Amino acid sequence: MKYTMHKLIKISGLLCLSLLLSANSFAKEQESPKLQVCAVTQLYESLEQIKKHSTIPFEAFYGTANEIYAKIANNEKVCDVVLSSDERLPLTLVRSDKADAVTMEPFTRAPLILWSQDPLYFKDGIKVITQQKIKSLALADPRLTPVGYATHLIVSNKAFKTSYLKDHIYRASHEYQILGMLSAGYVECGFITKPLISSKTKIANGSYWEVPRAYHPDLLYYSIILKNTSQKEMAQNFTLQLAHNENWQDILNAFGFASLKIDNEPYRMLLPGFKISY
């Protein structure tokens, strides 16, 4: 009987300790809630890497701009901060009174590249362009995305001749469709942004020509804070670090993004006779 009572007391003590630890854990969670970040899929690799080094605890949900907006509009997802690949999503959030325009800020840019799955495609630099050796080309619709508009500025320039391609220009709604066409081998080369094919070691699969920054408006990525956030101070700190923390910027750059600072590096592959038209 004594042994049984002793055992019961011991078990009871363990249960109390377990409950106490659970309560402390719950209290800590309540004291340190995680920021909810909703981001476009292009940011997946870089943002997951930033998460490992961030002093701000956050969880990230990834999707297309349309998916993110739909989940916010239908109250299916709580987002404190939204990260977008262009200004359309944040402006839509502002117009629907879900975010303040004053919190909208660019934090990085995506270089535009002409990419081929063939690692030797640009072995002679841009001769494949200037000597009209491209056999097929994929382009994003200029009416739908900034990537498409930037691409239109390049291919409509007299320095980038496309008339010889005739029926071998293929169009897509967005750059992910182009990447799919290129990866499947349906098209020889196409315009996409560098983060789609870059790794943290800055080594890209295949080969590419990086379009000079001056040839088109910057393809900017924006952050914006939602009005209904309960973590306003944390959200402000997060977006501030995203734009200005050098370590975070290095991570973004490692995954194919580029700094918003003035680029003074000489371009090694300028198209002869290219005239800026914007």
Coordinates of C-alpha atoms in Angstrom, one line a residue:
M1 CA 0.0 0.0 0.0
K2 CA 2.8 2.4 0.9
Y3 CA 4.6 1.5 -2.3
T4 CA 1.4 2.2 -4.3
M5 CA 0.8 5.5 -2.6
H6 CA 4.5 6.5 -3.1
K7 CA 4.1 5.5 -6.8
L8 CA 0.9 7.5 -7.1
I9 CA 2.5 10.6 -5.5
K10 CA 5.5 10.2 -7.9
I11 CA 3.2 10.0 -10.9
S12 CA 1.2 12.9 -9.7
G13 CA 4.4 15.0 -9.3
L14 CA 5.5 14.1 -12.9
L15 CA 2.1 15.1 -14.2
C16 CA 2.2 18.4 -12.4
L17 CA 5.7 19.0 -13.7
S18 CA 4.6 18.2 -17.3
L19 CA 1.6 20.5 -17.0
L20 CA 3.9 23.2 -15.6
L21 CA 6.4 22.9 -18.5
S22 CA 3.5 22.9 -21.0
A23 CA 2.1 26.0 -19.4
N24 CA 5.5 27.7 -19.6
S25 CA 5.9 26.7 -23.2
F26 CA 2.5 28.0 -24.0
A27 CA 3.2 31.3 -22.2
K28 CA 6.5 31.7 -24.2
E29 CA 4.6 31.1 -27.4
Q30 CA 2.1 33.7 -26.3
E31 CA 4.8 36.1 -25.4
S32 CA 6.8 35.6 -28.7
P33 CA 4.3 35.1 -31.5
K34 CA 5.7 34.6 -35.0
L35 CA 5.3 37.1 -37.8
Q36 CA 3.2 35.8 -40.6
V37 CA 4.8 36.6 -44.0
C38 CA 3.0 35.9 -47.3
A39 CA 5.4 35.9 -50.2
V40 CA 5.5 35.1 -53.9
T41 CA 7.1 31.7 -54.8
Q42 CA 10.2 33.3 -56.3
L43 CA 11.3 34.2 -52.8
Y44 CA 11.0 30.7 -51.4
E45 CA 14.7 29.7 -51.3
S46 CA 16.1 33.0 -50.2
L47 CA 13.4 33.7 -47.5
E48 CA 13.9 30.2 -46.0
Q49 CA 17.6 30.9 -45.7
I50 CA 16.9 34.3 -44.2
K51 CA 14.7 32.6 -41.6
K52 CA 17.7 30.6 -40.3
H53 CA 19.6 33.9 -39.5
S54 CA 16.7 36.2 -38.5
T55 CA 16.3 37.4 -35.0
I56 CA 12.7 38.0 -35.9
P57 CA 10.7 34.8 -35.7
F58 CA 8.5 34.4 -38.7
E59 CA 6.5 31.8 -40.7
A60 CA 6.2 32.1 -44.4
F61 CA 3.3 31.1 -46.8
Y62 CA 4.2 31.0 -50.5
G63 CA 2.0 31.4 -53.5
T64 CA 1.3 33.4 -56.6
A65 CA 0.1 37.0 -56.3
N66 CA -3.4 36.0 -57.1
E67 CA -3.4 33.2 -54.5
I68 CA -2.1 35.4 -51.8
Y69 CA -4.7 38.1 -52.5
A70 CA -7.5 35.6 -52.6
K71 CA -6.6 34.1 -49.3
I72 CA -6.4 37.5 -47.7
A73 CA -9.6 38.8 -49.3
N74 CA -11.5 35.6 -48.2
N75 CA -10.0 35.7 -44.7
E76 CA -8.4 32.3 -45.3
K77 CA -4.9 33.4 -44.3
V78 CA -3.6 35.9 -41.7
C79 CA -0.7 37.8 -43.1
D80 CA 1.2 40.6 -41.3
V81 CA 3.5 41.3 -44.2
V82 CA 3.2 40.6 -47.9
L83 CA 6.2 40.3 -50.3
S84 CA 5.4 40.8 -53.9
S85 CA 7.3 40.5 -57.2
D86 CA 5.7 43.7 -58.6
E87 CA 3.6 46.7 -57.4
R88 CA 0.3 45.3 -58.5
L89 CA -0.4 43.1 -55.5
P90 CA 0.5 45.7 -52.9
L91 CA -1.5 48.4 -54.7
T92 CA -4.5 46.0 -54.9
L93 CA -4.2 45.6 -51.2
V94 CA -4.2 49.3 -50.7
R95 CA -7.2 49.9 -52.9
S96 CA -9.2 47.2 -51.0
D97 CA -8.3 49.0 -47.8
K98 CA -6.2 46.1 -46.5
A99 CA -2.9 47.8 -46.4
D100 CA -1.5 51.4 -46.1
A101 CA 0.4 52.7 -49.1
V102 CA 2.9 54.4 -46.8
T103 CA 4.3 50.9 -45.7
M104 CA 4.9 49.8 -49.3
E105 CA 8.7 49.7 -50.0
P106 CA 11.0 48.0 -52.6
F107 CA 13.6 45.8 -51.1
T108 CA 15.3 44.0 -54.0
R109 CA 15.2 43.6 -57.8
A110 CA 15.4 40.7 -60.2
P111 CA 17.8 40.9 -63.1
L112 CA 16.3 39.9 -66.5
I113 CA 18.2 37.2 -68.3
L114 CA 17.9 35.4 -71.7
W115 CA 18.3 31.8 -70.6
S116 CA 19.0 28.5 -72.4
Q117 CA 19.1 25.0 -70.9
D118 CA 22.2 24.5 -73.1
P119 CA 25.3 25.3 -70.9
L120 CA 27.3 26.2 -74.1
Y121 CA 24.6 28.4 -75.7
F122 CA 26.4 31.7 -74.8
K123 CA 29.9 30.3 -75.1
D124 CA 30.7 33.1 -77.7
G125 CA 29.0 35.8 -75.7
I126 CA 26.0 37.4 -77.4
K127 CA 27.0 36.4 -81.0
V128 CA 24.0 34.0 -80.9
I129 CA 21.9 37.2 -80.7
T130 CA 23.9 39.6 -83.0
Q131 CA 24.5 37.0 -85.6
Q132 CA 20.8 35.9 -85.6
K133 CA 21.4 32.3 -84.6
I134 CA 18.5 31.9 -82.2
K135 CA 16.2 29.2 -83.5
S136 CA 13.3 29.7 -81.1
L137 CA 12.4 32.2 -78.4
A138 CA 9.9 32.4 -75.5
L139 CA 8.5 35.7 -74.3
A140 CA 6.1 36.7 -71.5
D141 CA 3.0 38.7 -72.4
P142 CA 3.9 42.4 -71.9
R143 CA 0.3 43.3 -70.8
L144 CA 0.4 40.9 -67.8
T145 CA 3.6 41.3 -65.9
P146 CA 6.6 43.7 -65.5
V147 CA 8.8 40.9 -66.8
G148 CA 6.8 40.7 -70.0
Y149 CA 6.9 44.5 -70.4
A150 CA 10.7 44.6 -69.8
T151 CA 11.1 41.8 -72.3
H152 CA 9.1 43.7 -74.9
L153 CA 11.4 46.6 -74.6
I154 CA 14.4 44.4 -75.4
V155 CA 12.9 42.4 -78.4
S156 CA 11.2 45.5 -79.9
N157 CA 14.5 47.3 -80.1
K158 CA 16.3 47.4 -83.5
A159 CA 19.4 46.0 -81.8
F160 CA 17.6 42.7 -81.0
K161 CA 16.4 41.4 -84.3
T162 CA 13.6 38.8 -84.2
S163 CA 12.0 39.1 -87.7
Y164 CA 14.0 36.1 -88.9
L165 CA 12.4 33.9 -86.3
K166 CA 9.0 34.2 -88.0
D167 CA 6.8 31.4 -86.4
H168 CA 9.3 30.4 -83.8
I169 CA 8.5 33.0 -81.2
Y170 CA 6.4 31.4 -78.4
R171 CA 4.4 33.5 -75.9
A172 CA 3.3 32.7 -72.3
S173 CA 1.4 34.5 -69.6
H174 CA 4.3 34.6 -67.1
E175 CA 7.9 33.6 -66.6
Y176 CA 7.2 30.2 -64.9
Q177 CA 5.4 29.1 -68.0
I178 CA 8.5 30.1 -70.0
L179 CA 10.8 28.2 -67.6
G180 CA 8.6 25.1 -68.1
M181 CA 8.8 25.4 -71.9
L182 CA 12.6 25.8 -71.7
S183 CA 13.2 23.0 -69.2
A184 CA 11.1 20.6 -71.3
G185 CA 13.1 21.5 -74.4
Y186 CA 10.2 22.9 -76.4
V187 CA 12.0 26.2 -76.9
E188 CA 15.7 27.0 -77.3
C189 CA 15.9 30.2 -75.1
G190 CA 13.6 32.6 -73.3
F191 CA 13.5 35.7 -71.1
I192 CA 13.0 35.0 -67.4
T193 CA 14.4 36.5 -64.2
K194 CA 17.6 35.2 -62.6
P195 CA 16.1 34.0 -59.3
L196 CA 14.2 31.3 -61.1
I197 CA 17.4 29.5 -62.0
S198 CA 20.1 30.7 -59.6
S199 CA 21.3 28.8 -56.5
K200 CA 22.9 30.2 -53.3
T201 CA 26.3 29.4 -54.9
K202 CA 25.4 31.8 -57.8
I203 CA 25.8 29.0 -60.3
A204 CA 23.0 28.8 -62.8
N205 CA 21.9 25.7 -64.7
G206 CA 22.3 26.1 -68.4
S207 CA 23.7 29.5 -69.6
Y208 CA 22.4 33.0 -70.0
W209 CA 22.9 36.6 -71.1
E210 CA 22.1 39.1 -68.3
V211 CA 20.3 42.0 -69.8
P212 CA 22.0 45.3 -68.8
R213 CA 20.1 47.1 -66.0
A214 CA 19.8 50.3 -68.0
Y215 CA 17.8 48.5 -70.8
H216 CA 14.6 48.3 -68.9
P217 CA 12.9 49.6 -65.7
D218 CA 14.0 47.7 -62.6
L219 CA 11.9 44.6 -61.8
L220 CA 11.3 45.5 -58.2
Y221 CA 10.1 43.4 -55.3
Y222 CA 8.0 45.1 -52.7
S223 CA 7.0 44.6 -49.1
I224 CA 3.8 46.0 -47.5
I225 CA 2.3 45.7 -44.0
L226 CA -1.3 44.8 -43.7
K227 CA -3.7 47.0 -41.6
N228 CA -5.1 44.2 -39.5
T229 CA -1.7 43.1 -38.2
S230 CA -1.3 42.7 -34.4
Q231 CA 2.5 42.7 -34.8
K232 CA 3.0 46.2 -36.3
E233 CA 6.3 46.9 -34.6
M234 CA 7.7 43.5 -35.6
A235 CA 6.4 43.9 -39.1
Q236 CA 8.1 47.3 -39.4
N237 CA 11.4 45.8 -38.1
F238 CA 11.1 42.9 -40.5
T239 CA 10.6 45.1 -43.6
L240 CA 13.3 47.5 -42.5
Q241 CA 15.8 44.6 -42.2
L242 CA 14.7 43.1 -45.5
A243 CA 15.6 46.3 -47.3
H244 CA 18.7 47.3 -45.3
N245 CA 20.3 44.4 -43.5
E246 CA 23.5 43.6 -45.3
N247 CA 23.4 39.9 -44.4
W248 CA 19.8 39.5 -45.6
Q249 CA 20.7 41.4 -48.8
D250 CA 23.7 39.0 -49.3
I251 CA 21.4 36.1 -49.1
L252 CA 19.0 37.6 -51.6
N253 CA 21.9 38.3 -54.0
A254 CA 23.1 34.7 -53.6
F255 CA 19.8 33.4 -54.9
G256 CA 19.8 35.6 -58.0
F257 CA 18.4 38.9 -56.8
A258 CA 20.4 42.2 -57.0
S259 CA 20.9 45.3 -55.0
L260 CA 18.8 48.4 -55.4
K261 CA 22.0 50.5 -55.1
I262 CA 23.5 52.1 -58.2
D263 CA 25.3 49.5 -60.2
N264 CA 28.6 50.8 -61.4
E265 CA 30.0 47.5 -62.8
P266 CA 30.8 47.7 -66.5
Y267 CA 28.5 45.6 -68.7
R268 CA 30.6 43.1 -70.7
M269 CA 27.8 42.2 -73.2
L270 CA 26.1 45.3 -74.5
L271 CA 24.1 45.0 -77.7
P272 CA 25.6 47.2 -80.4
G273 CA 23.3 50.0 -81.3
F274 CA 20.8 49.4 -78.5
K275 CA 18.8 52.6 -77.8
I276 CA 17.0 53.0 -74.5
S277 CA 13.3 53.7 -75.2
Y278 CA 11.7 54.2 -71.8

